């Protein structure tokens, strides 16, 4: 039986500056080629990684929508939906 690091199957990233963290994705895939990589990102940054070939799933947090919305409850519901998706995927 290997260590937990040896058995990584899914990795969820939520790192500050999206552009500066792109090399991390390549390094993770190089070390764990069979892993599935998910990335949590704010809606304003989603297009930066949307077509990244090493990212299997993108979870978009509707932060801009929340800031601009008069119906904050709707935006909060979308945020909770994203959290539920992450939980359901067992990251």
Tab-separated table of N, CA, C and O in Angstrom:
chain	number	residue	atom	x	y	z
A	1	UNK	N	0.844	-1.167	0.000
A	1	UNK	CA	0.000	0.000	0.000
A	1	UNK	C	0.894	1.236	0.000
A	1	UNK	O	1.745	1.406	0.849
A	2	UNK	N	0.701	2.152	-0.981
A	2	UNK	CA	1.498	3.360	-1.076
A	2	UNK	C	0.973	4.452	-0.166
A	2	UNK	O	-0.044	4.309	0.499
A	3	UNK	N	1.696	5.539	-0.145
A	3	UNK	CA	1.252	6.685	0.654
A	3	UNK	C	0.068	7.350	-0.024
A	3	UNK	O	-0.258	7.059	-1.175
A	4	UNK	N	-0.575	8.257	0.682
A	4	UNK	CA	-1.718	8.961	0.106
A	4	UNK	C	-1.292	9.755	-1.126
A	4	UNK	O	-2.050	9.896	-2.072
A	5	UNK	N	-0.072	10.246	-1.124
A	5	UNK	CA	0.438	10.980	-2.284
A	5	UNK	C	0.524	10.057	-3.497
A	5	UNK	O	0.221	10.458	-4.609
A	6	UNK	N	0.915	8.819	-3.300
A	6	UNK	CA	1.023	7.867	-4.403
A	6	UNK	C	-0.343	7.516	-4.993
A	6	UNK	O	-0.426	7.068	-6.125
A	7	UNK	N	-1.399	7.710	-4.234
A	7	UNK	CA	-2.729	7.288	-4.656
A	7	UNK	C	-3.610	8.445	-5.116
A	7	UNK	O	-4.815	8.264	-5.290
A	8	UNK	N	-3.039	9.622	-5.340
A	8	UNK	CA	-3.838	10.765	-5.762
A	8	UNK	C	-4.539	10.475	-7.077
A	8	UNK	O	-3.911	10.079	-8.046
A	9	UNK	N	-5.831	10.672	-7.087
A	9	UNK	CA	-6.603	10.490	-8.309
A	9	UNK	C	-7.233	11.794	-8.765
A	9	UNK	O	-7.380	12.030	-9.948
A	10	UNK	N	-7.622	12.622	-7.796
A	10	UNK	CA	-8.236	13.901	-8.111
A	10	UNK	C	-7.542	14.995	-7.317
A	10	UNK	O	-7.276	14.845	-6.135
A	11	UNK	N	-7.266	16.092	-7.996
A	11	UNK	CA	-6.611	17.226	-7.367
A	11	UNK	C	-7.435	18.464	-7.686
A	11	UNK	O	-7.732	18.732	-8.850
A	12	UNK	N	-7.808	19.198	-6.663
A	12	UNK	CA	-8.594	20.415	-6.842
A	12	UNK	C	-7.715	21.614	-6.530
A	12	UNK	O	-7.166	21.724	-5.433
A	13	UNK	N	-7.581	22.512	-7.500
A	13	UNK	CA	-6.766	23.705	-7.335
A	13	UNK	C	-7.647	24.935	-7.161
A	13	UNK	O	-8.655	25.084	-7.835
A	14	UNK	N	-7.235	25.782	-6.285
A	14	UNK	CA	-7.882	27.076	-6.079
A	14	UNK	C	-6.766	28.013	-5.649
A	14	UNK	O	-6.533	28.220	-4.469
A	15	UNK	N	-6.045	28.491	-6.621
A	15	UNK	CA	-4.844	29.269	-6.346
A	15	UNK	C	-5.046	30.706	-6.796
A	15	UNK	O	-5.695	30.960	-7.802
A	16	UNK	N	-4.465	31.638	-6.102
A	16	UNK	CA	-4.598	33.063	-6.362
A	16	UNK	C	-4.572	33.483	-7.819
A	16	UNK	O	-5.543	33.355	-8.536
A	17	UNK	N	-3.470	33.972	-8.289
A	17	UNK	CA	-3.333	34.497	-9.635
A	17	UNK	C	-3.325	33.348	-10.642
A	17	UNK	O	-2.387	32.557	-10.698
A	18	UNK	N	-4.354	33.257	-11.438
A	18	UNK	CA	-4.526	32.130	-12.360
A	18	UNK	C	-3.357	32.014	-13.334
A	18	UNK	O	-2.815	30.932	-13.535
A	19	UNK	N	-2.954	33.113	-13.938
A	19	UNK	CA	-1.875	33.069	-14.936
A	19	UNK	C	-0.570	32.573	-14.325
A	19	UNK	O	0.125	31.744	-14.910
A	20	UNK	N	-0.260	33.023	-13.122
A	20	UNK	CA	0.990	32.614	-12.490
A	20	UNK	C	0.962	31.175	-11.982
A	20	UNK	O	2.010	30.600	-11.682
A	21	UNK	N	-0.205	30.584	-11.867
A	21	UNK	CA	-0.290	29.211	-11.364
A	21	UNK	C	-0.378	28.169	-12.475
A	21	UNK	O	-0.357	26.981	-12.188
A	22	UNK	N	-0.444	28.599	-13.720
A	22	UNK	CA	-0.543	27.627	-14.821
A	22	UNK	C	0.619	26.624	-14.846
A	22	UNK	O	0.397	25.442	-15.113
A	23	UNK	N	1.852	27.023	-14.551
A	23	UNK	CA	2.937	26.030	-14.520
A	23	UNK	C	2.731	24.939	-13.461
A	23	UNK	O	3.228	23.825	-13.610
A	24	UNK	N	2.001	25.248	-12.403
A	24	UNK	CA	1.724	24.256	-11.365
A	24	UNK	C	0.925	23.089	-11.948
A	24	UNK	O	1.163	21.928	-11.614
A	25	UNK	N	0.007	23.391	-12.837
A	25	UNK	CA	-0.818	22.352	-13.450
A	25	UNK	C	0.052	21.368	-14.219
A	25	UNK	O	-0.100	20.153	-14.092
A	26	UNK	N	0.975	21.884	-15.006
A	26	UNK	CA	1.885	21.015	-15.768
A	26	UNK	C	2.751	20.173	-14.841
A	26	UNK	O	2.960	18.977	-15.090
A	27	UNK	N	3.231	20.766	-13.762
A	27	UNK	CA	4.073	20.032	-12.815
A	27	UNK	C	3.289	18.916	-12.138
A	27	UNK	O	3.805	17.804	-11.958
A	28	UNK	N	2.043	19.187	-11.783
A	28	UNK	CA	1.211	18.153	-11.148
A	28	UNK	C	0.956	17.013	-12.116
A	28	UNK	O	1.082	15.844	-11.762
A	29	UNK	N	0.604	17.336	-13.352
A	29	UNK	CA	0.330	16.284	-14.345
A	29	UNK	C	1.580	15.474	-14.646
A	29	UNK	O	1.500	14.274	-14.900
A	30	UNK	N	2.731	16.120	-14.615
A	30	UNK	CA	3.975	15.395	-14.861
A	30	UNK	C	4.243	14.392	-13.741
A	30	UNK	O	4.650	13.264	-13.979
A	31	UNK	N	3.983	14.807	-12.504
A	31	UNK	CA	4.218	13.943	-11.346
A	31	UNK	C	3.122	12.897	-11.175
A	31	UNK	O	3.382	11.777	-10.760
A	32	UNK	N	1.888	13.271	-11.502
A	32	UNK	CA	0.719	12.380	-11.338
A	32	UNK	C	-0.071	12.350	-12.645
A	32	UNK	O	-1.141	12.941	-12.757
A	33	UNK	N	0.436	11.671	-13.658
A	33	UNK	CA	-0.169	11.721	-14.997
A	33	UNK	C	-1.594	11.167	-15.074
A	33	UNK	O	-2.351	11.561	-15.958
A	34	UNK	N	-1.975	10.299	-14.173
A	34	UNK	CA	-3.323	9.730	-14.215
A	34	UNK	C	-4.336	10.503	-13.380
A	34	UNK	O	-5.507	10.148	-13.340
A	35	UNK	N	-3.882	11.565	-12.731
A	35	UNK	CA	-4.786	12.331	-11.866
A	35	UNK	C	-5.742	13.174	-12.695
A	35	UNK	O	-5.468	13.529	-13.838
A	36	UNK	N	-6.879	13.465	-12.102
A	36	UNK	CA	-7.865	14.372	-12.686
A	36	UNK	C	-7.718	15.699	-11.959
A	36	UNK	O	-7.741	15.746	-10.734
A	37	UNK	N	-7.577	16.778	-12.720
A	37	UNK	CA	-7.370	18.088	-12.119
A	37	UNK	C	-8.610	18.947	-12.301
A	37	UNK	O	-9.090	19.139	-13.413
A	38	UNK	N	-9.111	19.438	-11.175
A	38	UNK	CA	-10.195	20.408	-11.177
A	38	UNK	C	-9.647	21.746	-10.729
A	38	UNK	O	-8.657	21.801	-9.999
A	39	UNK	N	-10.272	22.827	-11.164
A	39	UNK	CA	-9.792	24.160	-10.816
A	39	UNK	C	-10.974	25.030	-10.431
A	39	UNK	O	-11.933	25.135	-11.184
A	40	UNK	N	-10.908	25.643	-9.259
A	40	UNK	CA	-11.928	26.585	-8.810
A	40	UNK	C	-11.442	27.976	-9.183
A	40	UNK	O	-10.324	28.363	-8.845
A	41	UNK	N	-12.272	28.713	-9.893
A	41	UNK	CA	-11.866	30.022	-10.387
A	41	UNK	C	-13.063	30.970	-10.362
A	41	UNK	O	-14.205	30.549	-10.496
A	42	UNK	N	-12.771	32.244	-10.170
A	42	UNK	CA	-13.821	33.248	-10.241
A	42	UNK	C	-14.275	33.414	-11.690
A	42	UNK	O	-13.494	33.189	-12.618
A	43	UNK	N	-15.517	33.846	-11.864
A	43	UNK	CA	-16.073	33.978	-13.203
A	43	UNK	C	-15.248	34.888	-14.113
A	43	UNK	O	-15.089	34.601	-15.293
A	44	UNK	N	-14.654	35.933	-13.573
A	44	UNK	CA	-13.889	36.862	-14.413
A	44	UNK	C	-12.594	36.263	-14.941
A	44	UNK	O	-12.004	36.783	-15.875
A	45	UNK	N	-12.133	35.157	-14.356
A	45	UNK	CA	-10.878	34.528	-14.772
A	45	UNK	C	-11.089	33.203	-15.498
A	45	UNK	O	-10.114	32.579	-15.937
A	46	UNK	N	-12.305	32.769	-15.626
A	46	UNK	CA	-12.582	31.438	-16.172
A	46	UNK	C	-12.072	31.257	-17.601
A	46	UNK	O	-11.578	30.192	-17.958
A	47	UNK	N	-12.159	32.300	-18.417
A	47	UNK	CA	-11.734	32.170	-19.812
A	47	UNK	C	-10.234	31.904	-19.948
A	47	UNK	O	-9.796	31.334	-20.936
A	48	UNK	N	-9.451	32.295	-18.961
A	48	UNK	CA	-8.004	32.083	-19.012
A	48	UNK	C	-7.672	30.599	-19.040
A	48	UNK	O	-6.728	30.179	-19.717
A	49	UNK	N	-8.453	29.789	-18.344
A	49	UNK	CA	-8.137	28.354	-18.258
A	49	UNK	C	-9.172	27.462	-18.936
A	49	UNK	O	-9.033	26.249	-18.943
A	50	UNK	N	-10.186	28.059	-19.526
A	50	UNK	CA	-11.301	27.277	-20.069
A	50	UNK	C	-10.864	26.154	-21.021
A	50	UNK	O	-11.388	25.067	-20.982
A	51	UNK	N	-9.911	26.371	-21.850
A	51	UNK	CA	-9.488	25.358	-22.821
A	51	UNK	C	-8.124	24.756	-22.505
A	51	UNK	O	-7.466	24.219	-23.399
A	52	UNK	N	-7.711	24.845	-21.259
A	52	UNK	CA	-6.406	24.283	-20.875
A	52	UNK	C	-6.489	22.758	-21.010
A	52	UNK	O	-7.368	22.123	-20.436
A	53	UNK	N	-5.586	22.158	-21.764
A	53	UNK	CA	-5.675	20.717	-22.037
A	53	UNK	C	-5.456	19.805	-20.825
A	53	UNK	O	-5.846	18.638	-20.858
A	54	UNK	N	-4.865	20.311	-19.755
A	54	UNK	CA	-4.582	19.462	-18.599
A	54	UNK	C	-5.627	19.578	-17.491
A	54	UNK	O	-5.575	18.841	-16.519
A	55	UNK	N	-6.564	20.511	-17.638
A	55	UNK	CA	-7.605	20.701	-16.628
A	55	UNK	C	-8.841	19.924	-17.055
A	55	UNK	O	-9.377	20.124	-18.146
A	56	UNK	N	-9.285	19.026	-16.182
A	56	UNK	CA	-10.422	18.168	-16.501
A	56	UNK	C	-11.766	18.811	-16.181
A	56	UNK	O	-12.766	18.529	-16.837
A	57	UNK	N	-11.806	19.660	-15.165
A	57	UNK	CA	-13.072	20.255	-14.742
A	57	UNK	C	-12.799	21.641	-14.170
A	57	UNK	O	-11.862	21.823	-13.402
A	58	UNK	N	-13.628	22.609	-14.564
A	58	UNK	CA	-13.523	23.969	-14.034
A	58	UNK	C	-14.788	24.270	-13.253
A	58	UNK	O	-15.906	24.062	-13.736
A	59	UNK	N	-14.602	24.747	-12.037
A	59	UNK	CA	-15.714	25.151	-11.179
A	59	UNK	C	-15.672	26.674	-11.081
A	59	UNK	O	-14.710	27.234	-10.562
A	60	UNK	N	-16.694	27.319	-11.604
A	60	UNK	CA	-16.710	28.776	-11.680
A	60	UNK	C	-17.530	29.352	-10.529
A	60	UNK	O	-18.711	29.051	-10.380
A	61	UNK	N	-16.878	30.180	-9.732
A	61	UNK	CA	-17.529	30.879	-8.629
A	61	UNK	C	-18.065	32.213	-9.164
A	61	UNK	O	-17.290	33.012	-9.707
A	62	UNK	N	-19.355	32.478	-9.015
A	62	UNK	CA	-19.960	33.686	-9.608
A	62	UNK	C	-19.728	34.957	-8.780
A	62	UNK	O	-20.669	35.615	-8.356
A	63	UNK	N	-18.488	35.318	-8.574
A	63	UNK	CA	-18.177	36.468	-7.724
A	63	UNK	C	-18.647	37.790	-8.345
A	63	UNK	O	-19.242	38.623	-7.672
A	64	UNK	N	-18.353	37.999	-9.637
A	64	UNK	CA	-18.778	39.240	-10.288
A	64	UNK	C	-20.295	39.357	-10.298
A	64	UNK	O	-20.843	40.434	-10.101
A	65	UNK	N	-20.952	38.247	-10.542
A	65	UNK	CA	-22.415	38.245	-10.538
A	65	UNK	C	-22.938	38.661	-9.161
A	65	UNK	O	-23.901	39.418	-9.055
A	66	UNK	N	-22.295	38.161	-8.119
A	66	UNK	CA	-22.706	38.513	-6.767
A	66	UNK	C	-22.534	40.015	-6.521
A	66	UNK	O	-23.409	40.670	-5.969
A	67	UNK	N	-21.405	40.562	-6.941
A	67	UNK	CA	-21.127	41.979	-6.716
A	67	UNK	C	-22.117	42.879	-7.461
A	67	UNK	O	-22.509	43.918	-6.954
A	68	UNK	N	-22.491	42.470	-8.675
A	68	UNK	CA	-23.344	43.306	-9.521
A	68	UNK	C	-24.835	43.065	-9.300
A	68	UNK	O	-25.651	43.901	-9.651
A	69	UNK	N	-25.177	41.946	-8.729
A	69	UNK	CA	-26.571	41.546	-8.614
A	69	UNK	C	-27.306	42.273	-7.497
A	69	UNK	O	-26.775	42.485	-6.407
A	70	UNK	N	-28.542	42.617	-7.799
A	70	UNK	CA	-29.419	43.148	-6.759
A	70	UNK	C	-30.062	41.993	-5.997
A	70	UNK	O	-30.502	42.146	-4.881
A	71	UNK	N	-30.110	40.841	-6.646
A	71	UNK	CA	-30.661	39.639	-6.016
A	71	UNK	C	-29.503	38.773	-5.516
A	71	UNK	O	-29.113	37.801	-6.150
A	72	UNK	N	-28.933	39.152	-4.404
A	72	UNK	CA	-27.769	38.453	-3.845
A	72	UNK	C	-28.069	36.986	-3.561
A	72	UNK	O	-27.209	36.133	-3.708
A	73	UNK	N	-29.287	36.696	-3.198
A	73	UNK	CA	-29.662	35.323	-2.869
A	73	UNK	C	-29.475	34.391	-4.065
A	73	UNK	O	-29.018	33.261	-3.911
A	74	UNK	N	-29.785	34.872	-5.255
A	74	UNK	CA	-29.614	34.063	-6.473
A	74	UNK	C	-28.134	33.730	-6.678
A	74	UNK	O	-27.780	32.595	-6.989
A	75	UNK	N	-27.267	34.710	-6.500
A	75	UNK	CA	-25.828	34.492	-6.659
A	75	UNK	C	-25.300	33.550	-5.580
A	75	UNK	O	-24.447	32.701	-5.855
A	76	UNK	N	-25.799	33.695	-4.362
A	76	UNK	CA	-25.383	32.802	-3.276
A	76	UNK	C	-25.805	31.368	-3.587
A	76	UNK	O	-25.043	30.426	-3.363
A	77	UNK	N	-26.989	31.197	-4.141
A	77	UNK	CA	-27.449	29.863	-4.521
A	77	UNK	C	-26.525	29.245	-5.570
A	77	UNK	O	-26.176	28.067	-5.492
A	78	UNK	N	-26.087	30.033	-6.547
A	78	UNK	CA	-25.161	29.529	-7.570
A	78	UNK	C	-23.825	29.131	-6.949
A	78	UNK	O	-23.221	28.134	-7.332
A	79	UNK	N	-23.362	29.920	-5.997
A	79	UNK	CA	-22.116	29.612	-5.288
A	79	UNK	C	-22.252	28.285	-4.546
A	79	UNK	O	-21.378	27.418	-4.631
A	80	UNK	N	-23.354	28.095	-3.854
A	80	UNK	CA	-23.588	26.845	-3.129
A	80	UNK	C	-23.703	25.664	-4.086
A	80	UNK	O	-23.265	24.560	-3.768
A	81	UNK	N	-24.258	25.900	-5.245
A	81	UNK	CA	-24.356	24.843	-6.259
A	81	UNK	C	-22.958	24.386	-6.702
A	81	UNK	O	-22.717	23.192	-6.860
A	82	UNK	N	-22.046	25.328	-6.853
A	82	UNK	CA	-20.658	24.990	-7.215
A	82	UNK	C	-20.020	24.163	-6.101
A	82	UNK	O	-19.369	23.145	-6.362
A	83	UNK	N	-20.221	24.583	-4.863
A	83	UNK	CA	-19.666	23.825	-3.737
A	83	UNK	C	-20.238	22.414	-3.688
A	83	UNK	O	-19.513	21.453	-3.411
A	84	UNK	N	-21.517	22.284	-3.983
A	84	UNK	CA	-22.136	20.959	-4.010
A	84	UNK	C	-21.536	20.091	-5.112
A	84	UNK	O	-21.259	18.911	-4.914
A	85	UNK	N	-21.297	20.679	-6.285
A	85	UNK	CA	-20.674	19.928	-7.388
A	85	UNK	C	-19.298	19.419	-6.987
A	85	UNK	O	-18.941	18.272	-7.270
A	86	UNK	N	-18.520	20.265	-6.322
A	86	UNK	CA	-17.186	19.869	-5.871
A	86	UNK	C	-17.294	18.726	-4.879
A	86	UNK	O	-16.570	17.724	-4.958
A	87	UNK	N	-18.215	18.843	-3.950
A	87	UNK	CA	-18.429	17.788	-2.954
A	87	UNK	C	-18.862	16.484	-3.633
A	87	UNK	O	-18.364	15.402	-3.293
A	88	UNK	N	-19.754	16.590	-4.587
A	88	UNK	CA	-20.265	15.411	-5.297
A	88	UNK	C	-19.157	14.694	-6.078
A	88	UNK	O	-19.142	13.479	-6.182
A	89	UNK	N	-18.226	15.464	-6.593
A	89	UNK	CA	-17.093	14.887	-7.347
A	89	UNK	C	-16.030	14.277	-6.440
A	89	UNK	O	-15.080	13.670	-6.908
A	90	UNK	N	-16.179	14.485	-5.137
A	90	UNK	CA	-15.290	13.899	-4.119
A	90	UNK	C	-13.834	14.351	-4.246
A	90	UNK	O	-12.917	13.554	-4.213
A	91	UNK	N	-13.662	15.628	-4.369
A	91	UNK	CA	-12.299	16.186	-4.341
A	91	UNK	C	-11.842	16.268	-2.917
A	91	UNK	O	-12.570	16.327	-1.988
